[in-house]
JSON list of C-alpha atoms and ligand atoms in Angstrom, two decimals:
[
{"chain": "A", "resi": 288, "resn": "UNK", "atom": "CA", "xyz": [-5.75, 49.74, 20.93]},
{"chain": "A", "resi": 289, "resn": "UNK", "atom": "CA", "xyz": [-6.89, 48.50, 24.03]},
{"chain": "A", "resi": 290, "resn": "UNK", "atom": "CA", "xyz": [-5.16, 49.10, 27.39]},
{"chain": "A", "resi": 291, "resn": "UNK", "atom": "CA", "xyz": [-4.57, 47.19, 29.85]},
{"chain": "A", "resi": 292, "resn": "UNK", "atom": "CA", "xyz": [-5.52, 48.07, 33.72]},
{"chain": "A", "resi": 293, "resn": "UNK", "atom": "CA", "xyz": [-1.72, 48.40, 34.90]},
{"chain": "A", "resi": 294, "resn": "UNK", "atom": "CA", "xyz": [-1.49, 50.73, 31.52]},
{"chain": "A", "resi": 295, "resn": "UNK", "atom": "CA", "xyz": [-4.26, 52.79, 32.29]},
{"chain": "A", "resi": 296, "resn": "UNK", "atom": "CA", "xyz": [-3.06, 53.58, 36.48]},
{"chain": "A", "resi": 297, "resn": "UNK", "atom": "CA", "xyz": [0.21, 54.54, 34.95]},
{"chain": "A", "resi": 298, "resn": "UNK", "atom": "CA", "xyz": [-0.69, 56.89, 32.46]},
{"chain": "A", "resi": 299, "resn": "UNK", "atom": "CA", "xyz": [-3.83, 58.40, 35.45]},
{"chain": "A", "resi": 300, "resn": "UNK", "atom": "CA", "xyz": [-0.94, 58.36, 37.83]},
{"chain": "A", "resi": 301, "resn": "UNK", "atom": "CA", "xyz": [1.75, 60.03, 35.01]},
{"chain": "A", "resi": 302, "resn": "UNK", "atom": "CA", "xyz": [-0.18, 62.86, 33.91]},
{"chain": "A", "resi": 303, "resn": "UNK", "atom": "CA", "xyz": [-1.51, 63.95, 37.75]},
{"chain": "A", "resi": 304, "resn": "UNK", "atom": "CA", "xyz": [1.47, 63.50, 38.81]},
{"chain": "A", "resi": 305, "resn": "UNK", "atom": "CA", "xyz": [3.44, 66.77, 40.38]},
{"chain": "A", "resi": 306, "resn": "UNK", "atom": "CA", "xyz": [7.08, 65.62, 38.71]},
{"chain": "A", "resi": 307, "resn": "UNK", "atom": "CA", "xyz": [5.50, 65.23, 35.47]},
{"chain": "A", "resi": 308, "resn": "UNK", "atom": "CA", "xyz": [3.85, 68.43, 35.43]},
{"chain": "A", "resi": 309, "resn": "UNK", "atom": "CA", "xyz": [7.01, 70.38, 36.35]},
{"chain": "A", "resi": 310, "resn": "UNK", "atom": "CA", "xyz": [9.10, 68.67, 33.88]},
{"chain": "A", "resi": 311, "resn": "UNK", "atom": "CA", "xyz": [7.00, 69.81, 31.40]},
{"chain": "A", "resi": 312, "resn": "UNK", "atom": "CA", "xyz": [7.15, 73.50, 32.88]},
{"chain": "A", "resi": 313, "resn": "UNK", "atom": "CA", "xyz": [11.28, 74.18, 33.43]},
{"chain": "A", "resi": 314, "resn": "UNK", "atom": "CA", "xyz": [11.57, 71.82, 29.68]},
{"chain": "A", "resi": 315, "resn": "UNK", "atom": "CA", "xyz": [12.84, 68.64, 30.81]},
{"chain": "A", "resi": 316, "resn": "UNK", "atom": "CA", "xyz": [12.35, 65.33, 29.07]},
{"chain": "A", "resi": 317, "resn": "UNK", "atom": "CA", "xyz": [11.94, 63.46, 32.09]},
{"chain": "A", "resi": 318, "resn": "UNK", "atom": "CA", "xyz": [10.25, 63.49, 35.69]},
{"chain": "A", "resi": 319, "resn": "UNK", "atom": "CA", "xyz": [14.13, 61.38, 36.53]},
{"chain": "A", "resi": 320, "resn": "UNK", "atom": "CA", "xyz": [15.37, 64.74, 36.66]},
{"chain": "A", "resi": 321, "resn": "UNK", "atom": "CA", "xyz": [14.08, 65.45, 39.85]},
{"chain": "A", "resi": 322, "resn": "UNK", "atom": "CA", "xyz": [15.72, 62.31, 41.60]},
{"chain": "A", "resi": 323, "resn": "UNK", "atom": "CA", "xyz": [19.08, 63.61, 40.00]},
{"chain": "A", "resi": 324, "resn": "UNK", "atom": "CA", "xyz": [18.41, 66.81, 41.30]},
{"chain": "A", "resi": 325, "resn": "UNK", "atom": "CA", "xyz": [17.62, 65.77, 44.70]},
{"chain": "A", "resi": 326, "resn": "UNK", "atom": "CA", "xyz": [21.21, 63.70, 44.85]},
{"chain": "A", "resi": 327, "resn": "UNK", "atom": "CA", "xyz": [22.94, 66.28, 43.86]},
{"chain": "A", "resi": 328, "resn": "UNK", "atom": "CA", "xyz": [21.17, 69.06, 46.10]},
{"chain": "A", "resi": 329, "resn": "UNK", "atom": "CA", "xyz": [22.37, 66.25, 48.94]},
{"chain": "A", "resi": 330, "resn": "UNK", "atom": "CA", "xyz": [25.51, 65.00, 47.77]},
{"chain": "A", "resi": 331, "resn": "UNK", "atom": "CA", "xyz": [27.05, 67.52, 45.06]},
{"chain": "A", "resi": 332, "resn": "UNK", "atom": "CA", "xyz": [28.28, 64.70, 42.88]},
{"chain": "A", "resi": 333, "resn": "UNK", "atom": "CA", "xyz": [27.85, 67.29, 39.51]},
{"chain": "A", "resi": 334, "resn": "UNK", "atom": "CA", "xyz": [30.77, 69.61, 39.33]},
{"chain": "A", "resi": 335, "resn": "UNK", "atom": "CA", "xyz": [32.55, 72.56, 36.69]},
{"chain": "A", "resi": 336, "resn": "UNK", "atom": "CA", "xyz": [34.27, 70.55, 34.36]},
{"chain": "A", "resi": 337, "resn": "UNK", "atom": "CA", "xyz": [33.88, 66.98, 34.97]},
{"chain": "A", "resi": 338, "resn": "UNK", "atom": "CA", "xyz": [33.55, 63.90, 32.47]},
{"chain": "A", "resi": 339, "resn": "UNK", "atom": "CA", "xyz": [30.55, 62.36, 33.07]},
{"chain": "A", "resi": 340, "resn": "UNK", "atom": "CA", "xyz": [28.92, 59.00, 31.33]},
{"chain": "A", "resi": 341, "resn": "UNK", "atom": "CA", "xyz": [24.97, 58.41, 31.33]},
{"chain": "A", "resi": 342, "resn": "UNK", "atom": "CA", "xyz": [23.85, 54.99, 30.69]},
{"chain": "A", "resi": 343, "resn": "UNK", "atom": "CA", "xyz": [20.27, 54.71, 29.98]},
{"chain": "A", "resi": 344, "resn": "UNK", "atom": "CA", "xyz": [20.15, 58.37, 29.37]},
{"chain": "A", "resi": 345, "resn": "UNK", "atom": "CA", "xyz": [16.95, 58.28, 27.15]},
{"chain": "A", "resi": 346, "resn": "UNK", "atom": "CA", "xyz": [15.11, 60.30, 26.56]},
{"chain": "A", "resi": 347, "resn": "UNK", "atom": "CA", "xyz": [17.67, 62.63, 28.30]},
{"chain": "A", "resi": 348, "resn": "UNK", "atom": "CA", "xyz": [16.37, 64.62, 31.23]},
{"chain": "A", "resi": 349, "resn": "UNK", "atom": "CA", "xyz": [19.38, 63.43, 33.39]},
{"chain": "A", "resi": 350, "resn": "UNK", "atom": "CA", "xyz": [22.17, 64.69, 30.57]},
{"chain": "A", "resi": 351, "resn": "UNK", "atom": "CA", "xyz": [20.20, 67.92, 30.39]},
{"chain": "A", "resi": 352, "resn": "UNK", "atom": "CA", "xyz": [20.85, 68.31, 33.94]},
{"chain": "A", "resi": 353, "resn": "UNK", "atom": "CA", "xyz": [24.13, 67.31, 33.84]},
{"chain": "A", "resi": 354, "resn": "UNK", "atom": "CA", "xyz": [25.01, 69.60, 31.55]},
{"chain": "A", "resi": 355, "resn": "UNK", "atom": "CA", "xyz": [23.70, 72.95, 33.35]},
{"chain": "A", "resi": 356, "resn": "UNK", "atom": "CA", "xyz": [26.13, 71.68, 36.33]},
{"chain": "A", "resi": 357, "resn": "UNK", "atom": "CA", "xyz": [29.42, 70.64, 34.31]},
{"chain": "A", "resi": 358, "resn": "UNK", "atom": "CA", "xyz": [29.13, 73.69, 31.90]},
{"chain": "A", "resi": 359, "resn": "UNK", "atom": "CA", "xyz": [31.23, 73.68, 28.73]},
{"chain": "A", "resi": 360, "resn": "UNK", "atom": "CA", "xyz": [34.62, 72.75, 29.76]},
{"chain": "A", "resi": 361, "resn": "UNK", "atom": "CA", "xyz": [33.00, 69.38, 31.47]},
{"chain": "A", "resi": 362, "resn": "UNK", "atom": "CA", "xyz": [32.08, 66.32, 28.96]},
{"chain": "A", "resi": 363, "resn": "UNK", "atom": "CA", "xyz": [28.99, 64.18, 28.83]},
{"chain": "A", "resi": 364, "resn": "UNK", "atom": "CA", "xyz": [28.98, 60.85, 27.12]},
{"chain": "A", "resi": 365, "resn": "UNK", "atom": "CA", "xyz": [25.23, 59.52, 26.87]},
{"chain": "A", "resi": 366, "resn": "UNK", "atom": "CA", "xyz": [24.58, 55.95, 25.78]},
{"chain": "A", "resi": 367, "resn": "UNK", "atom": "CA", "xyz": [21.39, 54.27, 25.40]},
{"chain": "A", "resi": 368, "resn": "UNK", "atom": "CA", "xyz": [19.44, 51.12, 22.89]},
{"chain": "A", "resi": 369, "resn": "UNK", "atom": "CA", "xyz": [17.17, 53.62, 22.48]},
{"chain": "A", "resi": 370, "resn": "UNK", "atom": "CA", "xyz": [17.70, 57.25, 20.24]},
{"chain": "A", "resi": 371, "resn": "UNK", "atom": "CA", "xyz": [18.08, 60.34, 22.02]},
{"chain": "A", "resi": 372, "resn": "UNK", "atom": "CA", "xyz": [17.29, 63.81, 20.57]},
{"chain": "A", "resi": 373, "resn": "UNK", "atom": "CA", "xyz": [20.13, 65.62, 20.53]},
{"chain": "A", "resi": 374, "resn": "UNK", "atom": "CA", "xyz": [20.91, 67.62, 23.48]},
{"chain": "A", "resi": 375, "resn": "UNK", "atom": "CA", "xyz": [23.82, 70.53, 23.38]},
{"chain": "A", "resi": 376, "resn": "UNK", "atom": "CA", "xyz": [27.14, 69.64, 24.66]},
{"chain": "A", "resi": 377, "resn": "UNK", "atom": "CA", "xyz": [25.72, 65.94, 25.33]},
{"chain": "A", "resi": 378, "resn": "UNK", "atom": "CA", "xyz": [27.67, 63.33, 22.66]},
{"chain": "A", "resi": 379, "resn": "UNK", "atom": "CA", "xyz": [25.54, 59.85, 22.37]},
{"chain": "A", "resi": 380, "resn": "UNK", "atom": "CA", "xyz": [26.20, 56.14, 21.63]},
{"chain": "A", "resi": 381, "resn": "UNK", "atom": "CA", "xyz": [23.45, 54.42, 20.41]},
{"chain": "A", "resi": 382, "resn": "UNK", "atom": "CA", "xyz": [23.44, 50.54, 21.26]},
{"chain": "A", "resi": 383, "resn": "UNK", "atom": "CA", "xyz": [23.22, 48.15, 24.46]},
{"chain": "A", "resi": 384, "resn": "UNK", "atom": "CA", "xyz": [25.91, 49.20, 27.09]},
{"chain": "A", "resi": 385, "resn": "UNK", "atom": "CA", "xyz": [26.49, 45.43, 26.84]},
{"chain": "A", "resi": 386, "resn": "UNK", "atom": "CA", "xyz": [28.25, 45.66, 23.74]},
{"chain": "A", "resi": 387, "resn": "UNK", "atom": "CA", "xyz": [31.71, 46.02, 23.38]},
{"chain": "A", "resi": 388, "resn": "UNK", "atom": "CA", "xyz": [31.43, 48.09, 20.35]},
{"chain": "A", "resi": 389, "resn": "UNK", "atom": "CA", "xyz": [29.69, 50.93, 22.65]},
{"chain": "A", "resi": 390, "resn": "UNK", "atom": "CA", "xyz": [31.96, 50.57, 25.40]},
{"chain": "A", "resi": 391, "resn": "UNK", "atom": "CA", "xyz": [34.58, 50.85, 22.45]},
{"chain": "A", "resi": 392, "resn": "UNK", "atom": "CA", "xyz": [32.93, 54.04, 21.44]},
{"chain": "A", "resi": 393, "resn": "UNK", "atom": "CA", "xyz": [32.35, 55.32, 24.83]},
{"chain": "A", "resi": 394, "resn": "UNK", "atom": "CA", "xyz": [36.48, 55.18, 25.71]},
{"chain": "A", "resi": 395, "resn": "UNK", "atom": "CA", "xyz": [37.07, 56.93, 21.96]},
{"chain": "A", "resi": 396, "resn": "UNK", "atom": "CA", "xyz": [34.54, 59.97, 23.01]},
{"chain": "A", "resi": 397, "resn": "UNK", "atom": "CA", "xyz": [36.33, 60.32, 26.91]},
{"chain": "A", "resi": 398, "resn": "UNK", "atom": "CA", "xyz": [39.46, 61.09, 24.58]},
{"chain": "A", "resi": 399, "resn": "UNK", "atom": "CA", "xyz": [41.76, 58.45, 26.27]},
{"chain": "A", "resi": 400, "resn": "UNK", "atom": "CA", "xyz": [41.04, 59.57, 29.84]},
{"chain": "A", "resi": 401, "resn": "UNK", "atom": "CA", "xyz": [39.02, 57.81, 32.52]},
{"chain": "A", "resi": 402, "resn": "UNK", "atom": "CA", "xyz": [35.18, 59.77, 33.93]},
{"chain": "A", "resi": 403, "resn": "UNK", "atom": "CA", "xyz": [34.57, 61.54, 37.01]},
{"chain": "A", "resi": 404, "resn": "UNK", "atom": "CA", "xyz": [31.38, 60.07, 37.42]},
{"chain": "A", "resi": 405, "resn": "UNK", "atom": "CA", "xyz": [29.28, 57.16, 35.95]},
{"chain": "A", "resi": 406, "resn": "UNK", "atom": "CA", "xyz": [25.73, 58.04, 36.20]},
{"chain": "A", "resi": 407, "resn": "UNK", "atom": "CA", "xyz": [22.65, 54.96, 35.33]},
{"chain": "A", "resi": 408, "resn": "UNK", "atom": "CA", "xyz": [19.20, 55.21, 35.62]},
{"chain": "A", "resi": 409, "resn": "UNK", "atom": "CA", "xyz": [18.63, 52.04, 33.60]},
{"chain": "A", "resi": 410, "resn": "UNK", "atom": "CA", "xyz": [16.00, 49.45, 34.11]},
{"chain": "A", "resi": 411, "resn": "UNK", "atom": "CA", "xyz": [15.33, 46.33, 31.93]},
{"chain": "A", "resi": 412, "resn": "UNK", "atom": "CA", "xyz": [11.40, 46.32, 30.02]},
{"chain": "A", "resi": 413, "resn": "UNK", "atom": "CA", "xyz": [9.28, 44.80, 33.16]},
{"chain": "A", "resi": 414, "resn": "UNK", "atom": "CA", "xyz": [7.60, 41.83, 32.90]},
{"chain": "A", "resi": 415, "resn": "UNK", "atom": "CA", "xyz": [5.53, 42.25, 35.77]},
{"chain": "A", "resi": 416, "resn": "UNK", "atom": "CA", "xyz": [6.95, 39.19, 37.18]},
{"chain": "A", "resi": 417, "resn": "UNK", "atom": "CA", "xyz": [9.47, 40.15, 40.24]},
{"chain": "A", "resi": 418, "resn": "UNK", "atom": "CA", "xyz": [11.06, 36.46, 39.74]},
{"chain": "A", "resi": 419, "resn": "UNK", "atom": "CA", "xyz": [12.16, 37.19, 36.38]},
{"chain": "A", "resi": 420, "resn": "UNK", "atom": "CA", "xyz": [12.23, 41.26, 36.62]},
{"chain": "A", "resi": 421, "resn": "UNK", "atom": "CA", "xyz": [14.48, 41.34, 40.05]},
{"chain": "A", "resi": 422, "resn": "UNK", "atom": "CA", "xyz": [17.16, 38.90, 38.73]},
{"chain": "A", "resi": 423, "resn": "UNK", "atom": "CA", "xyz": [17.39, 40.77, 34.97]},
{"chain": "A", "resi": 424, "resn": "UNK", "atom": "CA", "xyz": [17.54, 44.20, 37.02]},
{"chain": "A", "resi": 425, "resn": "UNK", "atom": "CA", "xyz": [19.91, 43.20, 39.46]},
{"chain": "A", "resi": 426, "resn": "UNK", "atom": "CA", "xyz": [22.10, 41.96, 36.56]},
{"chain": "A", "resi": 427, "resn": "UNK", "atom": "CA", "xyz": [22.01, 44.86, 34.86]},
{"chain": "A", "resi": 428, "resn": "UNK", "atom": "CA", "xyz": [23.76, 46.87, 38.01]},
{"chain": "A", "resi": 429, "resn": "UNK", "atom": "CA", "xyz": [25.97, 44.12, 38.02]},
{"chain": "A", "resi": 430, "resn": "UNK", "atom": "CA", "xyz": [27.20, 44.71, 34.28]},
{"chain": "A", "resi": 431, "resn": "UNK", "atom": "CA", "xyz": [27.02, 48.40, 34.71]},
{"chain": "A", "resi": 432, "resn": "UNK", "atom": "CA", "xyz": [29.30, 48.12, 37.66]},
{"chain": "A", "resi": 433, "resn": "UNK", "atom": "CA", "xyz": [31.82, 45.85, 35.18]},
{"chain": "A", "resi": 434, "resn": "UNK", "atom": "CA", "xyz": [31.96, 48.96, 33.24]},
{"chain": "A", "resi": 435, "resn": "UNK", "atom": "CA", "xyz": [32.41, 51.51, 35.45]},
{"chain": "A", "resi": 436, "resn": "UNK", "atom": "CA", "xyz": [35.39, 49.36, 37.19]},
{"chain": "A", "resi": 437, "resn": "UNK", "atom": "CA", "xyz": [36.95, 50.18, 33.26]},
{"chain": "A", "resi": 438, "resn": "UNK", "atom": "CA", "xyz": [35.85, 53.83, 32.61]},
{"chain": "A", "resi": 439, "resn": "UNK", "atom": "CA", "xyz": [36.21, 55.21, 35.81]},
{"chain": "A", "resi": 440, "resn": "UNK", "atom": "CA", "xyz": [39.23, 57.61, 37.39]},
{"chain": "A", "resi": 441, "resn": "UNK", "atom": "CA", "xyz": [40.09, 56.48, 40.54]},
{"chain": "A", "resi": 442, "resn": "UNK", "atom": "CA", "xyz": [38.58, 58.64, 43.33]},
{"chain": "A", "resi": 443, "resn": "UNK", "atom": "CA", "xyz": [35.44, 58.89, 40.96]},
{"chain": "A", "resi": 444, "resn": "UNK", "atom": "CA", "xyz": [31.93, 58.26, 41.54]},
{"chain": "A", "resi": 445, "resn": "UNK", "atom": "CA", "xyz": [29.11, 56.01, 40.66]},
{"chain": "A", "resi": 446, "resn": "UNK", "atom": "CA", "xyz": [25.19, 56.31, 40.85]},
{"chain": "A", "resi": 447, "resn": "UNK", "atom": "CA", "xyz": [23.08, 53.33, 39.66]},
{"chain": "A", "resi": 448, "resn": "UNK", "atom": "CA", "xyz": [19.27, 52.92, 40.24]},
{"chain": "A", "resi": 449, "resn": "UNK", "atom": "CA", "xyz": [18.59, 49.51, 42.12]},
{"chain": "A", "resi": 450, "resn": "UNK", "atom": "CA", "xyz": [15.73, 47.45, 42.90]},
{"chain": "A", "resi": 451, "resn": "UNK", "atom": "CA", "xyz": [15.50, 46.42, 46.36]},
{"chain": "A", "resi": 452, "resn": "UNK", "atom": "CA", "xyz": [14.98, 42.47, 46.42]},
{"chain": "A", "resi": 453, "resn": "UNK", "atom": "CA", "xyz": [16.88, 39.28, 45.53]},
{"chain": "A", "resi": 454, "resn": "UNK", "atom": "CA", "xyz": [20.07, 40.35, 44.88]},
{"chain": "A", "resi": 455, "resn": "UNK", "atom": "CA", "xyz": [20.35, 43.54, 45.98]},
{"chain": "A", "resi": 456, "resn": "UNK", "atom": "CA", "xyz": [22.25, 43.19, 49.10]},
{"chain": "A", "resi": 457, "resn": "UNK", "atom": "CA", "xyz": [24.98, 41.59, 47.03]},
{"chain": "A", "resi": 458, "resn": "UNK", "atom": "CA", "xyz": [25.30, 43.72, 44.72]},
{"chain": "A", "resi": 459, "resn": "UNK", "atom": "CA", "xyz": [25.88, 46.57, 47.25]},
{"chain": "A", "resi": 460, "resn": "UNK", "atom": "CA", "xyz": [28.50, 44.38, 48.88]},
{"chain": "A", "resi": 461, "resn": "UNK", "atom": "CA", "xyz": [30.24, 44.15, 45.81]},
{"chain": "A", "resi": 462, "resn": "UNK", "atom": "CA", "xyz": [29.82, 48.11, 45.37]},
{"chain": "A", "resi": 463, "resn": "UNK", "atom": "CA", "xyz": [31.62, 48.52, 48.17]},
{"chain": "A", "resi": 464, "resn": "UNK", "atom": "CA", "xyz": [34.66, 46.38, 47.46]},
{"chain": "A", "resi": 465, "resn": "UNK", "atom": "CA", "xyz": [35.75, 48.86, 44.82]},
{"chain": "A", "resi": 466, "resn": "UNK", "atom": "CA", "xyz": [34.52, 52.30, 46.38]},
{"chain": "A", "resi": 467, "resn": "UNK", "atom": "CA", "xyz": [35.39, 53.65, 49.73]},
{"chain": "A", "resi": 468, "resn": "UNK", "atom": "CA", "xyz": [31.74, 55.28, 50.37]},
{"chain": "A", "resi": 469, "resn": "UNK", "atom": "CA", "xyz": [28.65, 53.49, 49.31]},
{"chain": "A", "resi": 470, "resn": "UNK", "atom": "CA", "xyz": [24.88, 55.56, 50.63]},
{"chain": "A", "resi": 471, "resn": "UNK", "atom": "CA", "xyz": [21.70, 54.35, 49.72]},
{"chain": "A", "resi": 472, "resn": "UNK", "atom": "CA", "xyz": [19.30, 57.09, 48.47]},
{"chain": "A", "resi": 473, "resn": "UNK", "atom": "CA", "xyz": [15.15, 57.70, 48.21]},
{"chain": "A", "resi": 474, "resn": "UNK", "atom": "CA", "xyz": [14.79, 60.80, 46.65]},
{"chain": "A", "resi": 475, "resn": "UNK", "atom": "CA", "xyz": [11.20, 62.38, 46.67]},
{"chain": "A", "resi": 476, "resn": "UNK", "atom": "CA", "xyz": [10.30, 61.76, 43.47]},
{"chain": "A", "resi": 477, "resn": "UNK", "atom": "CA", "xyz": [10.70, 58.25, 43.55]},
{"chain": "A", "resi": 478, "resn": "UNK", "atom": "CA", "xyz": [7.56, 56.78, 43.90]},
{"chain": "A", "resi": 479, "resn": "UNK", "atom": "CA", "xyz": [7.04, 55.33, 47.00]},
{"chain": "A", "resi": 480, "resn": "UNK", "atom": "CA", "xyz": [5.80, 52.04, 46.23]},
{"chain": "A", "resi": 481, "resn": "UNK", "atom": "CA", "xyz": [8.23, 51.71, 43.92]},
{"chain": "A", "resi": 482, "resn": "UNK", "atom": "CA", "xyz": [11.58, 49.29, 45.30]},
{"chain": "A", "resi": 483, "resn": "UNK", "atom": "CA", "xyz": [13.71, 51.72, 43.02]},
{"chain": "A", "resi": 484, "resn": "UNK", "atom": "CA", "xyz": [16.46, 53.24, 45.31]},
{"chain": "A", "resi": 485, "resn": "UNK", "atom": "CA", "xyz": [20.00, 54.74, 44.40]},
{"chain": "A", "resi": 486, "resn": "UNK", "atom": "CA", "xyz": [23.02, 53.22, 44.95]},
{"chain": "A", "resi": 487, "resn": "UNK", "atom": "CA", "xyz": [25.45, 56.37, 45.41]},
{"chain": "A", "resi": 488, "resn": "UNK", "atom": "CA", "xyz": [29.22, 54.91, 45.81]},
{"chain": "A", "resi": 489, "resn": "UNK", "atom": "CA", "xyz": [32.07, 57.64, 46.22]},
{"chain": "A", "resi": 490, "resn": "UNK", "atom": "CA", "xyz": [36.05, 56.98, 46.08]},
{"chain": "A", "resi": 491, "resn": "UNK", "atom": "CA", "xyz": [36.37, 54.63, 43.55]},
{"chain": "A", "resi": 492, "resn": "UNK", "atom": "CA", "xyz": [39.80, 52.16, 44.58]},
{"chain": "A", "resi": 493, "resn": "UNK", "atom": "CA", "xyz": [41.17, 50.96, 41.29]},
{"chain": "K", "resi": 75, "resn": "LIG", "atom": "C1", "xyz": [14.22, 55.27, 33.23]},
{"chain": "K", "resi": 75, "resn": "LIG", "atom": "S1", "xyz": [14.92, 55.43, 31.63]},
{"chain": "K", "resi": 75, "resn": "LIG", "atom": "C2", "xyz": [16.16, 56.65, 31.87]},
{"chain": "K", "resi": 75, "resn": "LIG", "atom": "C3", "xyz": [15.64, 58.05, 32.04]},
{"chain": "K", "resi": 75, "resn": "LIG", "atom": "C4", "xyz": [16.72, 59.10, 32.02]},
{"chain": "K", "resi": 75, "resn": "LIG", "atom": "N1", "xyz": [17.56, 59.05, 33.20]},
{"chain": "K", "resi": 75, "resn": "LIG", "atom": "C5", "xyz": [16.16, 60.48, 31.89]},
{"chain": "K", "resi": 75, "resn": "LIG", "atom": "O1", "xyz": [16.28, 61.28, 32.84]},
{"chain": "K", "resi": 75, "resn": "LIG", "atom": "O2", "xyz": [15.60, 60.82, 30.83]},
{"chain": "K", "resi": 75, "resn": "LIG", "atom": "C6", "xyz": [15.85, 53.96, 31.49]},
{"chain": "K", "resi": 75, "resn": "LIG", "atom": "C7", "xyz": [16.57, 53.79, 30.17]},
{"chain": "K", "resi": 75, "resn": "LIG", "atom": "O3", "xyz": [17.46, 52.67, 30.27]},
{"chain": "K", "resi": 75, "resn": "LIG", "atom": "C8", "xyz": [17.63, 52.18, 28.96]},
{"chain": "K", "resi": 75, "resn": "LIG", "atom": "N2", "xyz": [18.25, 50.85, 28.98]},
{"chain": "K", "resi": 75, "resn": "LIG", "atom": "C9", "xyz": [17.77, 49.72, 29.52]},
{"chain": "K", "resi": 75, "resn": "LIG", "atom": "N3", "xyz": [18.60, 48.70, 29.30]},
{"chain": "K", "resi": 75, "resn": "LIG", "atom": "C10", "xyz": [19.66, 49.20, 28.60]},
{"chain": "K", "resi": 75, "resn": "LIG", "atom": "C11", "xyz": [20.85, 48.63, 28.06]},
{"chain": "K", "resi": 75, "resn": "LIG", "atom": "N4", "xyz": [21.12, 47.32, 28.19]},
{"chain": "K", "resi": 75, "resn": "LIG", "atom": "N5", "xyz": [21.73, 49.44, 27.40]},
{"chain": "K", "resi": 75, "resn": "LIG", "atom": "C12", "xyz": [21.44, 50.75, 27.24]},
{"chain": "K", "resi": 75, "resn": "LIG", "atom": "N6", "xyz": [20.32, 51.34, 27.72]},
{"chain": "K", "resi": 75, "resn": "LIG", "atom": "C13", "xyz": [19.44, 50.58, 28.39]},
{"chain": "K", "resi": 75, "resn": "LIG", "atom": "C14", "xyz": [16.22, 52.19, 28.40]},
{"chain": "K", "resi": 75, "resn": "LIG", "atom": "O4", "xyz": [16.22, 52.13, 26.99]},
{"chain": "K", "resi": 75, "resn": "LIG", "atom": "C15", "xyz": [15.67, 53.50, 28.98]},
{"chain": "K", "resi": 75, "resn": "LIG", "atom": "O5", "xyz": [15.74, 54.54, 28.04]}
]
């Protein structure tokens, strides 16, 4: 099949790059791992024991993490529309966040009790046109933040990847009306021409 020029730069630019290469070293599933990682070497959001819930967590290199940090008495609920391989000590919904049937399923698997920490490195398939990509992405936060406002303890924590753009700037406001911190991170291996950044919001106010 032929590819198409944007194709072709991303797979050059995938298989050079440094992240991609290491990820395949220490066994992750993902080059994401190392923005996780970088958060956490900065913030420590990842502790013994916690309940955490990964939206967009295929194909899984953020719950792998995760899991190393929260060891076995912790709990990590993955969700995704896509399937994940099955991880150790990582339980998975399969479906569209959006769904009430997988928040349904989601709430079953925390046992009746609320999560530490919301965790989503989700992005919607990219056009390639920012006046339809920014709003769809921007939404998404939105939605995710809906759900973390329901499955979150208060106190707890929330990390969403954002698009800087239309939108964005609104959406942090409305971060902030439920959280008592809200810090905008670049890790490293986010690529720099990329307008990903993550939204890190601490203290969640019920
Ligand atoms: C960048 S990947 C996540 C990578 C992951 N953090 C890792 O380390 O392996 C984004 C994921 O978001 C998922 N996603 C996008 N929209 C979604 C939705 N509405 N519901 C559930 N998952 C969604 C995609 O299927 C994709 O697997």
């Amino acid at each position: 099949m032929a590819r198409s020029k944007s194709s072709q730069r991303w797979l050059g630019e995938h298989f050079s790059d440094e992240y991609v290469k290491k990820s395949q070293q220490e066994g992750y599933r993902s080059r994401a791992v190392y923005k996780l990682q970088e958060i956490q070497e900065r913030d420590r959001i990842l502790y013994p024991g916690m309940k955490v819930v990964d939206l967009g967590a295929a194909p899984g290199g953020w719950s792998q993490y995760a899991t190393k940090l929260i060891g076995s008495k912790g709990r990590i609920v993955a969700s995704d529309i896509l399937p994940l391989d099955p991880l150790p000590f990582v339980e998975f919904v399969l479906g569209d966040f959006r769904d009430e049937a997988v928040l349904t399923e989601i709430l079953n698997l925390l046992g009746g009790e609320r999560a530490d920490l919301v965790i989503s490195d989700m992005a919607p398939n990219m056009s390639g046109v920012d006046a339809v990509d920014q709003p769809r992405a921007v939404h998404l936060c939105e939605l995710a933040l809906d759900m973390v406002r329901q499955v979150l303890k208060p106190g707890g924590a929330f990390l969403v990847k954002l698009f800087q753009g239309e939108g964005s700037e609104a959406f942090i406001r409305d971060v902030r009306s439920s959280f008592k911190t809200v810090k905008i991170r670049k890790p490293a291996a986010s690529r720099p021409r990329s307008r990903e950044v993550y939204v890190l919001a601490q203290g969640f106010v019920l």
